[in-house]
Amino acid sequence: MKLNFYLIRGLSRESGHWGDFLFHLSDEFPDATLHLIDLPGSGKYHNDSSPASIPKIVDFIRRNTTFNDHEKNIVLSSSLGGIVAMDWVMRFPSEFDGIVMMNSTFKPICNNSERVKPKIRFKLFQLLLSSNIEKREKIMLYINSNKELITNDLIMKWVEIQKNRKMTNWNILMQTIAGHRYKINATKVPIPLLILGSKNDKLVCPSCLKKTHGILGGELRWHETAGHCIPLDEPIWVSKQIKNWLSNEQQ
């Protein structure tokens, strides 16, 4: 059966930010098709306005996404993208055969201090208020990555993405509100679920992912040192975890 991955990034990110992870995922799944999904207000939809509602964001991207019911469809998501993906799966479970979430958090499973560590909140306020693209991207790199070897070259790539498809501060604010206010129906997920977390995430407390796993079910696997954006810091590890998980699901 043909395998499709539908990839959704997080706050202020777009499909161009997956970077080298796409190559590593393709190495593990050479016959799979990767479908890169942009949220309203980002990427190819940067001229659209982002709703301040996760269900409305899902409705937008569903209208612009095609499926083949006779193929295996996996939604692969990070952070805010995981909230979007989970709402999609909960409301339309027949459209996917599995979901991968990385460092995604939900109300009311976790409290605000678990979802966003108090020490990082000032950085998020700076992100929302900054009109300087380079400064904004440096903040995003600080929040998302623990890799010292990631250099200014990546910042310049991200700046170039924003110059070509700028995401406005207003749309970032709308995404933030949407993710903060969304409340999940805390029941077991109706399809196979893989949760990937980092124990050294600057943004999210590990306890939040443990609670999420306990309520939503699925499998929980940890990386010890990666930052909030695990596919940025450890793309090979993420790709192999997905490969192992899907192999176990097929047994």
Coordinates of N, CA and C in Angstrom, one line a residue:
M1 N 0.8 -1.2 0.0 CA 0.0 0.0 0.0 C 0.9 1.3 0.0
K2 N 0.5 2.2 -0.8 CA 1.3 3.4 -0.9 C 1.2 4.2 0.3
L3 N 2.4 4.8 0.8 CA 2.4 5.5 2.0 C 2.6 7.0 1.8
N4 N 1.7 7.8 2.4 CA 1.8 9.3 2.4 C 2.0 9.9 3.7
F5 N 2.9 10.8 3.8 CA 3.1 11.6 5.0 C 2.6 13.0 4.8
Y6 N 1.8 13.5 5.7 CA 1.2 14.9 5.7 C 1.9 15.6 6.8
L7 N 2.8 16.6 6.5 CA 3.6 17.2 7.5 C 3.1 18.6 7.9
I8 N 3.0 18.9 9.2 CA 2.5 20.2 9.7 C 3.5 20.7 10.7
R9 N 4.0 21.9 10.5 CA 4.9 22.6 11.4 C 4.2 23.4 12.5
G10 N 5.0 24.1 13.3 CA 4.4 24.7 14.5 C 4.3 26.2 14.3
L11 N 4.3 26.9 15.5 CA 4.1 28.4 15.6 C 5.0 29.1 14.7
S12 N 4.5 30.0 13.8 CA 5.3 30.9 12.9 C 6.1 30.1 11.9
R13 N 6.0 28.8 11.8 CA 6.8 28.0 10.9 C 5.9 27.6 9.7
E14 N 6.6 27.2 8.6 CA 6.0 26.8 7.4 C 6.7 25.6 6.8
S15 N 6.3 25.1 5.7 CA 6.9 23.9 5.1 C 8.4 24.1 4.8
G16 N 8.8 25.3 4.5 CA 10.2 25.5 4.2 C 11.1 25.3 5.4
H17 N 10.5 25.3 6.6 CA 11.4 25.1 7.8 C 11.6 23.7 8.2
W18 N 11.1 22.7 7.4 CA 11.5 21.3 7.7 C 12.9 21.0 7.4
G19 N 13.5 21.7 6.5 CA 14.9 21.6 6.2 C 15.4 20.2 5.9
D20 N 16.5 19.8 6.4 CA 17.2 18.5 6.1 C 16.3 17.3 6.6
F21 N 15.4 17.5 7.5 CA 14.6 16.4 8.0 C 13.9 15.7 6.8
L22 N 13.5 16.4 5.8 CA 12.8 15.8 4.7 C 13.6 14.8 4.0
F23 N 14.9 15.1 3.8 CA 15.8 14.2 3.2 C 16.0 12.9 4.0
H24 N 16.1 13.0 5.3 CA 16.3 11.8 6.2 C 15.0 11.0 6.2
L25 N 13.9 11.7 6.2 CA 12.6 10.9 6.2 C 12.5 10.1 4.9
S26 N 12.9 10.8 3.8 CA 12.8 10.1 2.5 C 13.8 9.0 2.4
D27 N 15.0 9.1 3.1 CA 15.9 8.0 3.1 C 15.3 6.7 3.8
E28 N 14.5 6.9 4.8 CA 13.9 5.8 5.6 C 12.7 5.3 4.8
F29 N 12.0 6.2 4.0 CA 10.8 5.8 3.3 C 10.9 6.3 1.8
P30 N 11.8 5.6 1.1 CA 12.0 6.1 -0.3 C 10.8 6.1 -1.2
D31 N 9.9 5.2 -0.9 CA 8.7 5.1 -1.8 C 7.5 6.0 -1.3
A32 N 7.7 6.7 -0.2 CA 6.6 7.5 0.4 C 6.5 8.8 -0.3
T33 N 5.3 9.4 -0.3 CA 5.1 10.8 -0.8 C 4.9 11.7 0.3
L34 N 5.7 12.8 0.3 CA 5.6 13.8 1.4 C 4.7 15.0 1.0
H35 N 3.7 15.2 1.7 CA 2.8 16.3 1.4 C 3.0 17.4 2.5
L36 N 3.5 18.6 2.1 CA 3.9 19.6 3.0 C 2.7 20.6 3.2
I37 N 2.2 20.7 4.4 CA 1.0 21.5 4.6 C 1.4 22.8 5.3
D38 N 0.9 23.9 4.8 CA 1.1 25.2 5.4 C -0.2 25.6 6.1
L39 N -0.1 26.2 7.2 CA -1.2 26.7 7.9 C -1.6 28.1 7.3
P40 N -2.9 28.5 7.5 CA -3.3 29.8 7.0 C -2.5 30.9 7.6
G41 N -2.0 31.8 6.8 CA -1.1 32.9 7.3 C 0.4 32.6 7.2
S42 N 0.7 31.4 6.7 CA 2.1 31.0 6.6 C 2.4 30.3 5.2
G43 N 3.7 30.3 4.8 CA 4.0 29.6 3.6 C 3.3 30.1 2.4
K44 N 2.7 29.2 1.6 CA 2.0 29.6 0.4 C 0.7 30.3 0.7
Y45 N 0.3 30.3 2.0 CA -0.9 31.0 2.4 C -0.6 32.2 3.2
H46 N 0.6 32.8 3.0 CA 1.1 33.9 3.9 C 0.2 35.1 3.7
N47 N -0.5 35.2 2.6 CA -1.4 36.4 2.3 C -2.8 36.2 3.0
D48 N -3.0 35.0 3.5 CA -4.3 34.8 4.2 C -4.2 35.1 5.7
S49 N -5.3 35.3 6.3 CA -5.3 35.6 7.7 C -5.5 34.3 8.5
S50 N -4.8 34.1 9.6 CA -4.9 32.9 10.4 C -6.1 33.1 11.3
P51 N -7.0 32.1 11.4 CA -8.1 32.2 12.4 C -7.4 32.0 13.8
A52 N -8.1 32.5 14.8 CA -7.7 32.3 16.2 C -8.4 31.1 16.8
S53 N -8.6 30.1 16.0 CA -9.3 28.8 16.3 C -8.7 27.7 15.6
I54 N -8.3 26.6 16.4 CA -7.7 25.4 15.8 C -8.7 24.7 14.9
P55 N -10.0 24.5 15.2 CA -10.9 23.9 14.3 C -11.0 24.6 13.0
K56 N -11.0 26.0 13.0 CA -11.1 26.7 11.8 C -9.8 26.6 11.0
I57 N -8.7 26.5 11.6 CA -7.4 26.2 10.9 C -7.5 24.9 10.2
V58 N -8.0 23.9 10.9 CA -8.1 22.5 10.3 C -9.1 22.6 9.1
D59 N -10.2 23.3 9.3 CA -11.2 23.4 8.2 C -10.5 24.0 6.9
F60 N -9.7 25.0 7.2 CA -9.0 25.7 6.1 C -8.0 24.7 5.3
I61 N -7.2 24.0 6.1 CA -6.2 23.1 5.4 C -6.9 21.9 4.8
R62 N -8.0 21.4 5.4 CA -8.7 20.3 4.8 C -9.2 20.6 3.4
R63 N -9.7 21.9 3.3 CA -10.2 22.3 2.0 C -9.1 22.3 0.9
N64 N -7.9 22.4 1.4 CA -6.8 22.5 0.4 C -5.9 21.2 0.4
T65 N -6.4 20.1 0.9 CA -5.7 18.9 1.0 C -6.5 17.8 0.4
T66 N -5.8 16.9 -0.5 CA -6.5 15.8 -1.1 C -5.9 14.5 -0.5
F67 N -6.8 13.5 -0.5 CA -6.5 12.2 0.1 C -6.8 11.1 -0.9
N68 N -6.2 10.0 -0.8 CA -6.6 8.8 -1.5 C -6.9 7.7 -0.4
D69 N -8.2 7.4 -0.3 CA -8.7 6.5 0.8 C -8.1 5.1 0.7
H70 N -7.5 4.8 -0.4 CA -7.0 3.4 -0.6 C -5.5 3.4 -0.3
E71 N -4.9 4.5 0.2 CA -3.5 4.6 0.5 C -3.3 4.8 2.0
K72 N -2.1 4.6 2.6 CA -1.9 4.7 4.0 C -1.4 6.2 4.2
N73 N -2.2 6.9 5.0 CA -2.0 8.3 5.3 C -1.6 8.6 6.7
I74 N -0.4 9.1 6.9 CA 0.1 9.4 8.3 C 0.3 10.9 8.4
V75 N -0.2 11.5 9.4 CA 0.0 13.0 9.7 C 1.2 13.1 10.7
L76 N 2.2 13.9 10.3 CA 3.4 14.0 11.1 C 3.5 15.5 11.5
S77 N 3.5 15.8 12.8 CA 3.4 17.2 13.2 C 4.3 17.5 14.4
S78 N 4.5 18.8 14.5 CA 5.4 19.3 15.5 C 4.8 20.5 16.2
S79 N 4.8 20.5 17.6 CA 4.4 21.6 18.4 C 2.9 22.0 18.1
L80 N 2.7 23.3 17.7 CA 1.4 23.7 17.3 C 0.8 22.9 16.2
G81 N 1.6 22.4 15.3 CA 1.1 21.5 14.3 C 0.5 20.2 14.8
G82 N 1.0 19.8 16.0 CA 0.4 18.6 16.6 C -1.0 18.9 17.2
I83 N -1.2 20.1 17.6 CA -2.6 20.5 18.1 C -3.5 20.4 16.9
V84 N -3.1 21.0 15.8 CA -3.9 21.0 14.6 C -4.2 19.6 14.1
A85 N -3.1 18.8 14.1 CA -3.3 17.4 13.6 C -4.2 16.6 14.5
M86 N -4.1 16.8 15.8 CA -5.0 16.1 16.7 C -6.4 16.4 16.6
D87 N -6.7 17.7 16.4 CA -8.1 18.1 16.2 C -8.6 17.5 14.9
W88 N -7.8 17.5 13.9 CA -8.2 16.9 12.6 C -8.5 15.4 12.8
V89 N -7.6 14.7 13.5 CA -7.8 13.3 13.6 C -9.0 13.0 14.5
M90 N -9.2 13.8 15.5 CA -10.4 13.5 16.4 C -11.7 13.8 15.7
R91 N -11.7 14.7 14.8 CA -13.0 15.1 14.1 C -13.2 14.2 12.9
F92 N -12.1 13.9 12.2 CA -12.2 13.1 11.0 C -11.3 11.9 11.0
P93 N -11.5 11.0 11.9 CA -10.5 9.9 12.1 C -10.3 9.0 10.9
S94 N -11.3 9.0 9.9 CA -11.2 8.1 8.8 C -10.2 8.6 7.7
E95 N -9.7 9.8 7.9 CA -8.8 10.4 6.9 C -7.3 10.0 7.1
F96 N -7.0 9.5 8.3 CA -5.6 9.2 8.5 C -5.5 7.8 9.1
D97 N -4.4 7.2 9.0 CA -4.1 5.8 9.5 C -3.1 5.9 10.7
G98 N -2.6 7.0 11.0 CA -1.7 7.2 12.1 C -1.3 8.6 12.3
I99 N -0.9 9.0 13.5 CA -0.5 10.4 13.8 C 0.8 10.3 14.6
V100 N 1.7 11.2 14.2 CA 3.0 11.4 15.0 C 3.0 12.9 15.5
M101 N 3.2 13.0 16.8 CA 3.2 14.4 17.4 C 4.6 14.5 18.1
M102 N 5.1 15.7 17.9 CA 6.4 16.0 18.6 C 6.3 17.2 19.5
N103 N 6.4 17.0 20.8 CA 6.4 18.1 21.8 C 5.1 19.0 21.7
S104 N 4.0 18.4 21.5 CA 2.7 19.1 21.4 C 2.0 19.0 22.7
T105 N 1.3 20.1 23.1 CA 0.6 20.1 24.4 C -0.8 20.5 24.3
F106 N -1.6 20.2 25.3 CA -3.0 20.4 25.2 C -3.6 20.9 26.6
K107 N -4.5 21.8 26.5 CA -5.4 22.1 27.6 C -6.7 21.2 27.4
P108 N -7.2 20.6 28.5 CA -6.9 20.8 29.9 C -5.9 19.8 30.5
I109 N -5.3 19.0 29.6 CA -4.4 17.9 30.1 C -3.3 18.5 30.9
C110 N -2.7 19.6 30.5 CA -1.6 20.3 31.1 C -1.9 21.7 31.5
N111 N -1.3 22.2 32.6 CA -1.5 23.6 33.0 C -0.6 24.5 32.2
N112 N -0.7 25.8 32.3 CA 0.0 26.7 31.5 C 1.5 26.7 31.7
S113 N 1.9 26.4 33.0 CA 3.3 26.4 33.3 C 4.0 25.1 32.7
E114 N 3.2 24.1 32.5 CA 3.8 22.9 31.9 C 3.8 23.0 30.4
R115 N 2.9 23.7 29.8 CA 2.8 23.9 28.3 C 3.9 24.9 27.9
V116 N 4.1 26.0 28.7 CA 5.1 27.0 28.4 C 5.8 27.3 29.7
K117 N 7.1 26.8 29.8 CA 7.9 27.1 31.0 C 8.0 28.6 31.2
P118 N 7.8 29.0 32.5 CA 7.8 30.4 32.8 C 9.1 31.1 32.3
K119 N 10.2 30.4 32.4 CA 11.5 31.1 32.0 C 11.5 31.5 30.5
I120 N 10.7 30.8 29.7 CA 10.7 31.1 28.2 C 9.7 32.1 27.8
R121 N 8.8 32.5 28.7 CA 7.7 33.3 28.3 C 8.1 34.7 27.7
F122 N 9.2 35.3 28.3 CA 9.6 36.6 27.9 C 10.1 36.5 26.4
K123 N 10.7 35.3 26.0 CA 11.2 35.1 24.7 C 10.0 35.1 23.7
L124 N 8.9 34.5 24.1 CA 7.7 34.5 23.3 C 7.1 35.9 23.1
F125 N 7.1 36.7 24.2 CA 6.6 38.0 24.1 C 7.5 38.8 23.1
Q126 N 8.8 38.6 23.2 CA 9.7 39.3 22.2 C 9.4 38.9 20.8
L127 N 9.1 37.6 20.6 CA 8.8 37.1 19.3 C 7.5 37.8 18.7
L128 N 6.5 37.9 19.6 CA 5.3 38.5 19.1 C 5.4 40.0 18.8
L129 N 6.3 40.7 19.5 CA 6.4 42.1 19.4 C 7.5 42.6 18.4
S130 N 8.4 41.7 18.0 CA 9.5 42.1 17.2 C 9.1 42.3 15.7
S131 N 9.6 43.4 15.2 CA 9.3 43.7 13.7 C 10.5 43.4 12.9
N132 N 11.6 43.0 13.6 CA 12.9 42.7 12.9 C 12.9 41.2 12.6
I133 N 13.0 40.8 11.3 CA 12.9 39.4 10.9 C 14.0 38.6 11.5
E134 N 15.3 39.2 11.3 CA 16.4 38.4 11.8 C 16.4 38.2 13.3
K135 N 15.9 39.2 14.1 CA 15.8 39.0 15.5 C 14.8 38.0 15.8
R136 N 13.7 38.0 15.1 CA 12.6 37.1 15.3 C 13.1 35.6 15.1
E137 N 13.8 35.4 14.0 CA 14.3 34.1 13.7 C 15.3 33.6 14.7
K138 N 16.1 34.5 15.2 CA 17.1 34.1 16.3 C 16.4 33.7 17.5
I139 N 15.3 34.3 17.9 CA 14.5 33.9 19.0 C 13.9 32.5 18.8
M140 N 13.4 32.3 17.5 CA 12.8 31.0 17.2 C 13.9 29.9 17.3
L141 N 15.1 30.2 16.9 CA 16.2 29.2 16.9 C 16.5 28.9 18.4
Y142 N 16.6 29.9 19.2 CA 16.9 29.7 20.6 C 15.8 28.8 21.3
I143 N 14.6 29.1 21.0 CA 13.5 28.3 21.6 C 13.5 26.9 21.1
N144 N 13.8 26.7 19.8 CA 13.6 25.4 19.2 C 14.8 24.5 19.2
S145 N 16.0 25.0 19.4 CA 17.2 24.2 19.2 C 18.1 24.2 20.4
N146 N 18.7 23.0 20.7 CA 19.8 22.9 21.7 C 21.1 22.7 21.0
K147 N 21.2 22.7 19.7 CA 22.4 22.3 19.0 C 23.3 23.5 18.9
E148 N 24.5 23.4 19.4 CA 25.5 24.5 19.3 C 26.0 24.7 17.9
L149 N 26.0 23.6 17.2 CA 26.6 23.6 15.9 C 25.7 24.2 14.8
I150 N 24.4 24.4 15.2 CA 23.6 25.1 14.2 C 24.0 26.6 14.2
T151 N 24.3 27.1 13.0 CA 25.0 28.4 12.9 C 24.1 29.4 12.3
N152 N 24.7 30.6 12.1 CA 24.0 31.7 11.4 C 23.6 31.4 10.0
D153 N 24.2 30.4 9.4 CA 23.7 30.0 8.1 C 22.2 29.6 8.1
L154 N 21.8 28.9 9.1 CA 20.4 28.5 9.2 C 19.5 29.8 9.4
I155 N 20.0 30.7 10.3 CA 19.2 31.9 10.5 C 19.0 32.6 9.2
M156 N 20.1 32.7 8.3 CA 19.9 33.4 7.1 C 19.0 32.7 6.1
K157 N 18.9 31.4 6.2 CA 17.9 30.6 5.4 C 16.5 30.9 5.8
W158 N 16.4 31.0 7.2 CA 15.0 31.3 7.7 C 14.6 32.7 7.4
V159 N 15.6 33.7 7.4 CA 15.3 35.1 7.1 C 14.9 35.1 5.6
E160 N 15.5 34.4 4.8 CA 15.2 34.4 3.3 C 13.8 33.8 3.1
I161 N 13.4 32.8 3.9 CA 12.0 32.3 3.8 C 11.0 33.4 4.2
Q162 N 11.3 34.1 5.2 CA 10.4 35.2 5.6 C 10.4 36.4 4.7
K163 N 11.5 36.6 4.0 CA 11.5 37.7 3.0 C 10.6 37.3 1.8
N164 N 10.6 36.0 1.5 CA 9.8 35.6 0.3 C 8.3 35.3 0.7
R165 N 8.1 34.9 1.9 CA 6.7 34.5 2.3 C 6.5 34.9 3.8
K166 N 6.5 36.2 4.0 CA 6.6 36.8 5.4 C 5.3 36.4 6.1
M167 N 5.5 35.9 7.3 CA 4.4 35.7 8.3 C 4.3 36.9 9.2
T168 N 3.1 37.5 9.2 CA 3.0 38.8 10.0 C 2.9 38.5 11.5
N169 N 3.3 39.5 12.3 CA 3.1 39.3 13.7 C 1.7 39.1 14.1
W170 N 0.8 39.6 13.4 CA -0.7 39.4 13.7 C -1.0 37.9 13.5
N171 N -0.6 37.3 12.4 CA -0.9 35.9 12.2 C -0.2 35.0 13.3
I172 N 1.0 35.4 13.7 CA 1.7 34.7 14.8 C 0.8 34.8 16.0
L173 N 0.3 36.0 16.3 CA -0.5 36.2 17.5 C -1.8 35.3 17.4
M174 N -2.4 35.3 16.2 CA -3.6 34.5 16.1 C -3.3 33.0 16.3
Q175 N -2.2 32.5 15.8 CA -1.8 31.1 16.0 C -1.6 30.8 17.5
T176 N -1.0 31.8 18.2 CA -0.7 31.6 19.6 C -2.0 31.5 20.4
I177 N -3.0 32.4 20.0 CA -4.3 32.4 20.7 C -5.0 31.1 20.4
A178 N -4.9 30.6 19.2 CA -5.6 29.4 18.8 C -5.1 28.2 19.6
G179 N -3.8 28.1 19.7 CA -3.2 27.0 20.4 C -3.4 27.1 21.9
H180 N -3.4 28.3 22.4 CA -3.6 28.5 23.9 C -5.1 28.1 24.3
R181 N -6.0 28.5 23.5 CA -7.4 28.4 23.9 C -8.0 27.0 23.6
Y182 N -7.4 26.3 22.7 CA -8.0 25.0 22.3 C -8.0 24.0 23.4
K183 N -9.1 23.4 23.6 CA -9.3 22.3 24.6 C -9.6 21.0 23.9
I184 N -8.8 20.0 24.2 CA -9.0 18.7 23.6 C -10.0 17.9 24.3
N185 N -10.8 17.1 23.5 CA -11.6 16.1 24.1 C -10.8 15.0 24.6
A186 N -10.5 14.9 25.9 CA -9.4 14.1 26.4 C -9.9 12.6 26.5
T187 N -9.8 12.0 25.3 CA -10.1 10.5 25.2 C -9.0 9.9 24.4
K188 N -9.0 8.6 24.4 CA -8.0 7.8 23.6 C -8.1 8.2 22.1
V189 N -7.0 8.3 21.5 CA -7.0 8.7 20.0 C -7.5 7.4 19.2
P190 N -8.4 7.6 18.3 CA -9.0 6.5 17.6 C -8.1 5.8 16.5
I191 N -6.9 6.3 16.3 CA -5.9 5.7 15.4 C -4.5 5.6 16.1
P192 N -3.6 4.8 15.5 CA -2.3 4.7 16.1 C -1.6 6.0 16.3
L193 N -1.0 6.2 17.5 CA -0.4 7.5 17.9 C 1.1 7.3 18.3
L194 N 2.0 8.1 17.8 CA 3.4 8.1 18.3 C 3.6 9.5 18.8
I195 N 4.0 9.6 20.1 CA 4.4 10.9 20.7 C 5.9 10.9 20.9
L196 N 6.6 11.9 20.3 CA 8.0 12.1 20.5 C 8.3 13.3 21.3
G197 N 9.1 13.1 22.4 CA 9.3 14.2 23.3 C 10.8 14.4 23.6
S198 N 11.2 15.6 24.0 CA 12.6 15.8 24.4 C 12.6 16.2 25.9
K199 N 13.5 15.5 26.6 CA 13.6 15.7 28.0 C 14.3 17.0 28.3
N200 N 14.9 17.6 27.3 CA 15.7 18.9 27.5 C 15.0 20.0 26.7
D201 N 13.7 19.9 26.5 CA 12.9 21.0 25.8 C 12.9 22.2 26.6
K202 N 13.3 23.4 26.0 CA 13.3 24.7 26.8 C 11.9 25.2 27.0
L203 N 10.9 24.7 26.2 CA 9.6 25.3 26.2 C 8.6 24.4 27.0
V204 N 8.6 23.1 26.7 CA 7.6 22.2 27.3 C 8.2 21.3 28.4
C205 N 7.4 21.2 29.5 CA 7.8 20.3 30.6 C 7.6 18.8 30.2
P206 N 8.5 18.0 30.4 CA 8.3 16.5 30.1 C 7.1 16.0 30.8
S207 N 6.7 16.5 32.0 CA 5.6 16.0 32.7 C 4.3 16.2 31.9
C208 N 4.3 17.2 31.0 CA 3.1 17.4 30.2 C 2.9 16.3 29.1
L209 N 4.0 15.9 28.5 CA 3.9 14.8 27.6 C 3.6 13.5 28.2
K210 N 4.1 13.3 29.4 CA 3.7 12.1 30.1 C 2.2 12.0 30.4
K211 N 1.6 13.2 30.8 CA 0.2 13.2 31.0 C -0.6 13.0 29.7
T212 N -0.1 13.6 28.6 CA -0.7 13.5 27.3 C -0.8 12.0 26.9
H213 N 0.4 11.4 27.1 CA 0.4 10.0 26.7 C -0.5 9.1 27.6
G214 N -0.6 9.4 28.9 CA -1.4 8.7 29.7 C -2.9 8.8 29.4
I215 N -3.3 9.9 28.9 CA -4.7 10.1 28.5 C -5.0 9.8 27.1
L216 N -4.2 10.2 26.1 CA -4.5 10.0 24.7 C -4.1 8.6 24.2
G217 N -3.1 7.9 25.0 CA -2.7 6.6 24.6 C -1.5 6.7 23.6
G218 N -1.3 5.6 22.8 CA -0.2 5.5 21.9 C 1.1 5.2 22.5
E219 N 2.2 5.5 21.8 CA 3.5 5.2 22.3 C 4.2 6.5 22.6
L220 N 5.0 6.6 23.6 CA 5.8 7.8 23.9 C 7.3 7.4 23.9
R221 N 8.1 8.1 23.1 CA 9.5 7.9 23.0 C 10.2 9.2 23.3
W222 N 11.4 9.1 24.0 CA 12.1 10.3 24.4 C 13.4 10.4 23.7
H223 N 13.8 11.7 23.4 CA 15.2 12.0 23.2 C 15.7 12.8 24.4
E224 N 17.0 12.5 24.8 CA 17.5 13.1 26.0 C 18.0 14.5 25.9
T225 N 18.4 14.9 24.7 CA 19.1 16.2 24.6 C 18.5 17.2 23.6
A226 N 17.7 16.7 22.7 CA 17.2 17.6 21.6 C 16.4 18.8 22.2
G227 N 16.2 19.8 21.4 CA 15.4 21.0 21.8 C 14.0 20.7 21.4
H228 N 13.2 21.8 21.5 CA 11.7 21.7 21.3 C 11.4 21.2 19.9
C229 N 12.2 21.6 18.9 CA 12.0 21.1 17.5 C 12.9 19.9 17.3
I230 N 12.4 18.7 17.6 CA 13.3 17.6 17.5 C 13.7 17.3 16.1
P231 N 12.9 17.4 15.1 CA 13.3 17.2 13.7 C 14.4 18.1 13.2
L232 N 14.5 19.3 13.9 CA 15.6 20.2 13.6 C 16.9 19.7 14.2
D233 N 16.9 19.3 15.5 CA 18.1 18.9 16.2 C 18.5 17.5 15.8
E234 N 17.5 16.6 15.7 CA 17.8 15.2 15.6 C 17.0 14.5 14.5
P235 N 17.2 15.0 13.2 CA 16.3 14.5 12.1 C 16.5 13.0 11.8
I236 N 17.7 12.5 12.0 CA 17.9 11.0 11.7 C 17.1 10.2 12.8
W237 N 17.3 10.6 14.1 CA 16.6 9.9 15.2 C 15.1 9.9 15.0
V238 N 14.5 11.0 14.6 CA 13.1 11.1 14.4 C 12.6 10.2 13.3
S239 N 13.4 10.2 12.2 CA 13.0 9.4 11.0 C 13.1 7.9 11.4
K240 N 14.1 7.5 12.2 CA 14.2 6.1 12.5 C 13.1 5.7 13.5
Q241 N 12.7 6.6 14.4 CA 11.6 6.3 15.4 C 10.3 6.1 14.6
I242 N 10.1 6.9 13.6 CA 8.8 6.7 12.8 C 8.9 5.4 12.1
K243 N 10.1 5.0 11.5 CA 10.2 3.8 10.8 C 10.0 2.6 11.7
N244 N 10.5 2.6 12.9 CA 10.4 1.5 13.9 C 8.9 1.4 14.3
W245 N 8.3 2.5 14.6 CA 6.9 2.6 15.0 C 6.0 2.0 13.9
L246 N 6.1 2.4 12.7 CA 5.3 1.9 11.6 C 5.5 0.4 11.4
S247 N 6.8 0.0 11.5 CA 7.1 -1.4 11.4 C 6.4 -2.3 12.4
N248 N 6.4 -1.8 13.7 CA 5.7 -2.5 14.8 C 4.2 -2.5 14.6
E249 N 3.6 -1.4 14.0 CA 2.2 -1.3 13.8 C 1.7 -2.3 12.7
Q250 N 2.7 -2.7 11.8 CA 2.3 -3.6 10.7 C 2.4 -5.1 11.1
Q251 N 3.0 -5.3 12.3 CA 3.2 -6.7 12.7 C 1.9 -7.3 13.3

